[in-house]
PDB file of C-alpha atoms in Angstrom:
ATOM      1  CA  UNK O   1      80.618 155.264  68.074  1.00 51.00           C
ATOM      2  CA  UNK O   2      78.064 153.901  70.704  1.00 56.00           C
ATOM      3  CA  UNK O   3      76.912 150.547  71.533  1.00 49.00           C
ATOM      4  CA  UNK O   4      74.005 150.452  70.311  1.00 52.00           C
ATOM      5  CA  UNK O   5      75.454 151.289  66.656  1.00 52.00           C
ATOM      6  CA  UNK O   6      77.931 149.295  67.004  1.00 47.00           C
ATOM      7  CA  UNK O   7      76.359 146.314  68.071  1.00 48.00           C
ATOM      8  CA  UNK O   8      73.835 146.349  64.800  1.00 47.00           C
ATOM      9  CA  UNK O   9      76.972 146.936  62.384  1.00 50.00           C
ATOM     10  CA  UNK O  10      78.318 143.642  63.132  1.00 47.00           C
ATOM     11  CA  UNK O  11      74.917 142.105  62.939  1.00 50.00           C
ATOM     12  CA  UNK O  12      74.381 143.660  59.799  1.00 50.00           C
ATOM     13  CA  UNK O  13      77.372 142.771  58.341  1.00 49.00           C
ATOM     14  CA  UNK O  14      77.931 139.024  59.670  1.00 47.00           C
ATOM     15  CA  UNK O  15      74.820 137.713  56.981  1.00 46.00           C
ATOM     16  CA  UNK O  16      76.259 134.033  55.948  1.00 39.00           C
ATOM     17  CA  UNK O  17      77.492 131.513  58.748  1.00 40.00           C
ATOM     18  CA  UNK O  18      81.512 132.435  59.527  1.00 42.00           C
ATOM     19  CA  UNK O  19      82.188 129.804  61.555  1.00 41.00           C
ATOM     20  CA  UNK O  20      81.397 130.783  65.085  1.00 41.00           C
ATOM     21  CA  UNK O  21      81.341 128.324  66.930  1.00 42.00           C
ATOM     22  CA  UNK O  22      84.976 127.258  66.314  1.00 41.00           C
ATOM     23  CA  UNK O  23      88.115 128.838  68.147  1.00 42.00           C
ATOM     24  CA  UNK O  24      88.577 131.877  68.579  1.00 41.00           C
ATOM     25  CA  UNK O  25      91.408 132.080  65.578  1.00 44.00           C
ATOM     26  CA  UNK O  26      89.277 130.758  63.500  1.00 52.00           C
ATOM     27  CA  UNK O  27      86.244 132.933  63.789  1.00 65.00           C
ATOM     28  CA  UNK O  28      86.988 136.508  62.704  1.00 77.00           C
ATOM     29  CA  UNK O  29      84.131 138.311  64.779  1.00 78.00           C
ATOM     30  CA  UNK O  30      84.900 137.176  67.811  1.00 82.00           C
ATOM     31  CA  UNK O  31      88.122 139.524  67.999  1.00 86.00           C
ATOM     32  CA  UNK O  32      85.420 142.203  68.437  1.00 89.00           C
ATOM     33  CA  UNK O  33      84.313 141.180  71.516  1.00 90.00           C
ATOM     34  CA  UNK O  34      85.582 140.690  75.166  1.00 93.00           C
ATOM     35  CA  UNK O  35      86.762 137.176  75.339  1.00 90.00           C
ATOM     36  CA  UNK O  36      84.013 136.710  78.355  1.00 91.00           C
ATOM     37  CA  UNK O  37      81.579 137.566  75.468  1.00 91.00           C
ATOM     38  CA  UNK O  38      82.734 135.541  72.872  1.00 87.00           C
ATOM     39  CA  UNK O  39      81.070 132.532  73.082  1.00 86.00           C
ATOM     40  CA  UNK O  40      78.107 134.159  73.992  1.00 89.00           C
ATOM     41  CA  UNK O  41      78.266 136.286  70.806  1.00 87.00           C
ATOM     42  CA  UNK O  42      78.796 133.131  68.653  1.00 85.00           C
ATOM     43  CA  UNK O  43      75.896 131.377  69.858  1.00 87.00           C
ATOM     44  CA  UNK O  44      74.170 134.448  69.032  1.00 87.00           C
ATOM     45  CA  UNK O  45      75.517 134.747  65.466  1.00 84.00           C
ATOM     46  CA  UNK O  46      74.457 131.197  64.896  1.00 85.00           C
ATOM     47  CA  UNK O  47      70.820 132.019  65.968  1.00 89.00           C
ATOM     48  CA  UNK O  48      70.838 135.458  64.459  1.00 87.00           C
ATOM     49  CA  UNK O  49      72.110 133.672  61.209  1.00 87.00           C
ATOM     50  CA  UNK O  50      68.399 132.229  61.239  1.00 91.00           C
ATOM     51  CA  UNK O  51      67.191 134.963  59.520  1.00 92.00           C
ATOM     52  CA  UNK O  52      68.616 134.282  56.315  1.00 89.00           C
ATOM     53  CA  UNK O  53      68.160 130.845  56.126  1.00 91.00           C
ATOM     54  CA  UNK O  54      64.809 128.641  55.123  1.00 92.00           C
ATOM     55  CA  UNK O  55      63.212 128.631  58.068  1.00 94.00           C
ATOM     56  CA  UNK O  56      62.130 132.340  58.644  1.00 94.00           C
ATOM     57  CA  UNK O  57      59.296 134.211  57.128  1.00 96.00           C
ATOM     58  CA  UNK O  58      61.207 136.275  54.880  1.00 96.00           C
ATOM     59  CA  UNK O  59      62.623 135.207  51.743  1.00 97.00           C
ATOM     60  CA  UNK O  60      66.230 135.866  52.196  1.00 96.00           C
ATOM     61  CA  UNK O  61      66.600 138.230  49.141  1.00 98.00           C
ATOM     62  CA  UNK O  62      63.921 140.238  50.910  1.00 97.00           C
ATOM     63  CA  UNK O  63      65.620 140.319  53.950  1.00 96.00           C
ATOM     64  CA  UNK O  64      69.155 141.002  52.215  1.00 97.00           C
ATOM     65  CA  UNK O  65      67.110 144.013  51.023  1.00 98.00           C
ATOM     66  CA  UNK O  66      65.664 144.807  53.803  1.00 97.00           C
ATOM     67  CA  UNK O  67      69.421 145.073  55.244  1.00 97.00           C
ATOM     68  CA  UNK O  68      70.717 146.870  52.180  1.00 98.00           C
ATOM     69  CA  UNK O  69      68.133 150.029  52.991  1.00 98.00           C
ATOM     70  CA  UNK O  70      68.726 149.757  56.592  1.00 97.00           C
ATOM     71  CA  UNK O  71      72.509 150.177  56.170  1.00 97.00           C
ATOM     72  CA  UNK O  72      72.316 153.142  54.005  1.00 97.00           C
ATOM     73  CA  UNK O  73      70.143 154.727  56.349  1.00 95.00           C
ATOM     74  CA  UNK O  74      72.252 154.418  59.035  1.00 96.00           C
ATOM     75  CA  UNK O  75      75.489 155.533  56.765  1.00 96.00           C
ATOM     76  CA  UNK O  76      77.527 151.633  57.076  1.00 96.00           C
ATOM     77  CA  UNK O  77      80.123 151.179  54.726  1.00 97.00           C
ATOM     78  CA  UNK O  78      80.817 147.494  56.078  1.00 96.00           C
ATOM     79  CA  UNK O  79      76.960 147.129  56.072  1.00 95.00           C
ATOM     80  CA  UNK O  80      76.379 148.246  52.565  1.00 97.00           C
ATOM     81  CA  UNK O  81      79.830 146.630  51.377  1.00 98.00           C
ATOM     82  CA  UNK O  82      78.617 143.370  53.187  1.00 96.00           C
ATOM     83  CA  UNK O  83      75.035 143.442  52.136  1.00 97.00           C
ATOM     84  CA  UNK O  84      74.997 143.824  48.666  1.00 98.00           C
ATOM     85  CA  UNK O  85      77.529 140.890  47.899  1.00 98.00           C
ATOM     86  CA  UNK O  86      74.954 138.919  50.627  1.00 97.00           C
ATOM     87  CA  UNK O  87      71.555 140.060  48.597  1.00 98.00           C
ATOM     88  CA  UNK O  88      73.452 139.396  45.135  1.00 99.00           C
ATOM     89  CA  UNK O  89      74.419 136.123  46.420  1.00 98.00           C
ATOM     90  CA  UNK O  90      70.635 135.676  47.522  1.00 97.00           C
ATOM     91  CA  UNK O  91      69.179 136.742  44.003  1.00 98.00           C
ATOM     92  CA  UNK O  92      68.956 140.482  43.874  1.00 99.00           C
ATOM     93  CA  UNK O  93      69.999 142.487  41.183  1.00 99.00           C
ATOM     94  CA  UNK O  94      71.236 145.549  40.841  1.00 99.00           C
ATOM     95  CA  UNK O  95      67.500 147.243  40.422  1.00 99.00           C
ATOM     96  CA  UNK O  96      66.211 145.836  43.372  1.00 99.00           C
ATOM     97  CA  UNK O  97      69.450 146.976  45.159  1.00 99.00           C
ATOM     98  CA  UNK O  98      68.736 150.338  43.435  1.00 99.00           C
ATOM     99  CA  UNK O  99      64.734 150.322  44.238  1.00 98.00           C
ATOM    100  CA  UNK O 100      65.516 149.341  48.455  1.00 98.00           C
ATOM    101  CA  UNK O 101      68.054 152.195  48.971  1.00 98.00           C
ATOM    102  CA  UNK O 102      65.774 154.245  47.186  1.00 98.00           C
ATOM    103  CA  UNK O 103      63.186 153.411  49.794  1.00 97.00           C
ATOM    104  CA  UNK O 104      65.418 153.962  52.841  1.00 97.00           C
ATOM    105  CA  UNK O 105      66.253 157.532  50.808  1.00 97.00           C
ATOM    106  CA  UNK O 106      62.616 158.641  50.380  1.00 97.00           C
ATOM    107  CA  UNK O 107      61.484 157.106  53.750  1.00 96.00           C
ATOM    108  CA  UNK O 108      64.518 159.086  55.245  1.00 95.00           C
ATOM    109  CA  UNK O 109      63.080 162.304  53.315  1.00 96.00           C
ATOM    110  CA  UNK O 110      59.665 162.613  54.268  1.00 96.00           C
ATOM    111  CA  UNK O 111      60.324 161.469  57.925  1.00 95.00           C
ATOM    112  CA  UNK O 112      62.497 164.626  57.934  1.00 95.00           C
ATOM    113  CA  UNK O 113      59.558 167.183  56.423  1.00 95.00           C
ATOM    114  CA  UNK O 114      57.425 165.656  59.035  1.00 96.00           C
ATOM    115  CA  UNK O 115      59.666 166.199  61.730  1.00 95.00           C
ATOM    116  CA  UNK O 116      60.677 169.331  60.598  1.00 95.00           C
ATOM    117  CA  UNK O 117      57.319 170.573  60.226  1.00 95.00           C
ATOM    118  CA  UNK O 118      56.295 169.300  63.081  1.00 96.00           C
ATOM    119  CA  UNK O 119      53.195 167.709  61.742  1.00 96.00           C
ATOM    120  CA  UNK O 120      50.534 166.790  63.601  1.00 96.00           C
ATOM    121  CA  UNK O 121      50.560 163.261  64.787  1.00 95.00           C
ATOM    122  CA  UNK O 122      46.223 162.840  64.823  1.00 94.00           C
ATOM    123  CA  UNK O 123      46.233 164.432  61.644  1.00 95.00           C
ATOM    124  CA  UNK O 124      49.030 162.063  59.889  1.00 94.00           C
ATOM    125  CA  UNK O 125      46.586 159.219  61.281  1.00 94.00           C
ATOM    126  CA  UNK O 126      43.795 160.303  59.580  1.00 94.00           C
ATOM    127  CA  UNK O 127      45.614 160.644  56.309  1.00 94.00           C
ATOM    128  CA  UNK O 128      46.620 156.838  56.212  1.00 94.00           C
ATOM    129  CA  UNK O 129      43.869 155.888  57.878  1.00 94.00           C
ATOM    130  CA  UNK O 130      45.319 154.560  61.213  1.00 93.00           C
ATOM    131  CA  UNK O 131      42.570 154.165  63.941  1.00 81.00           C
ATOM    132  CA  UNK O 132      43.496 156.039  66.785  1.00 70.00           C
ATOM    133  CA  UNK O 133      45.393 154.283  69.695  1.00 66.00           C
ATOM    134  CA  UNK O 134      44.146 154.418  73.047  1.00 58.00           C
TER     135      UNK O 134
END
């Protein structure tokens, strides 16, 4: 598993303040990370944590769903597992849960004829009525 991936699982998955800032013991992510890293990583949970709460733009049942379609894009189990209790706990039912992996499914499906196809980028621009980028 790479980095990257990695790195964006436990984002995904931490959602609700665990407790990073206290010791080590008592906050479960930190076991994840090279104890040089760990207190870094906590602040950054903390600030990351933001997201979710009432100070950012996003409602956080939005944002729960948001995280719901991401992580069955990417194939999570921990993300999806994690997610869905967080967006249930946020609001969302079990249509909306429904409705935003259906999204990441159909965005998923026609980014692959596209690709596949390889359809032309000016054209695609035209046909949702993008200005062209110089």
């Amino acid at each position: 598993m790479n980095m990257k991936r990695l790195t964006l699982i436990c984002f995904l998955i931490t959602g609700l303040s665990f407790g990073q800032g206290q010791e080590k013991k008592e906050a479960p992510w930190n076991v994840m990370y090279p104890e040089f890293m760990a207190q870094e990583a906590a602040e950054y949970f903390e600030e990351f944590n933001m997201l979710w709460s009432d100070e950012s733009p996003i409602e956080a049942k939005e944002g729960r769903l948001v995280a719901i379609a991401v992580s069955a894009a990417i194939r999570c189990e921990y993300c999806i597992a994690a997610q869905i209790e967080f967006a249930k706990k946020a609001g969302a039912n079990d249509e909306e849960i429904k409705a935003a992996i259906q999204i990441a499914a159909e965005i998923q499906r026609f980014s692959t004829l596209l690709y596949g196809n390889e359809f032309d980028v000016e054209t695609f621009n035209k046909l949702i009525g993008r200005a062209n980028k110089e």
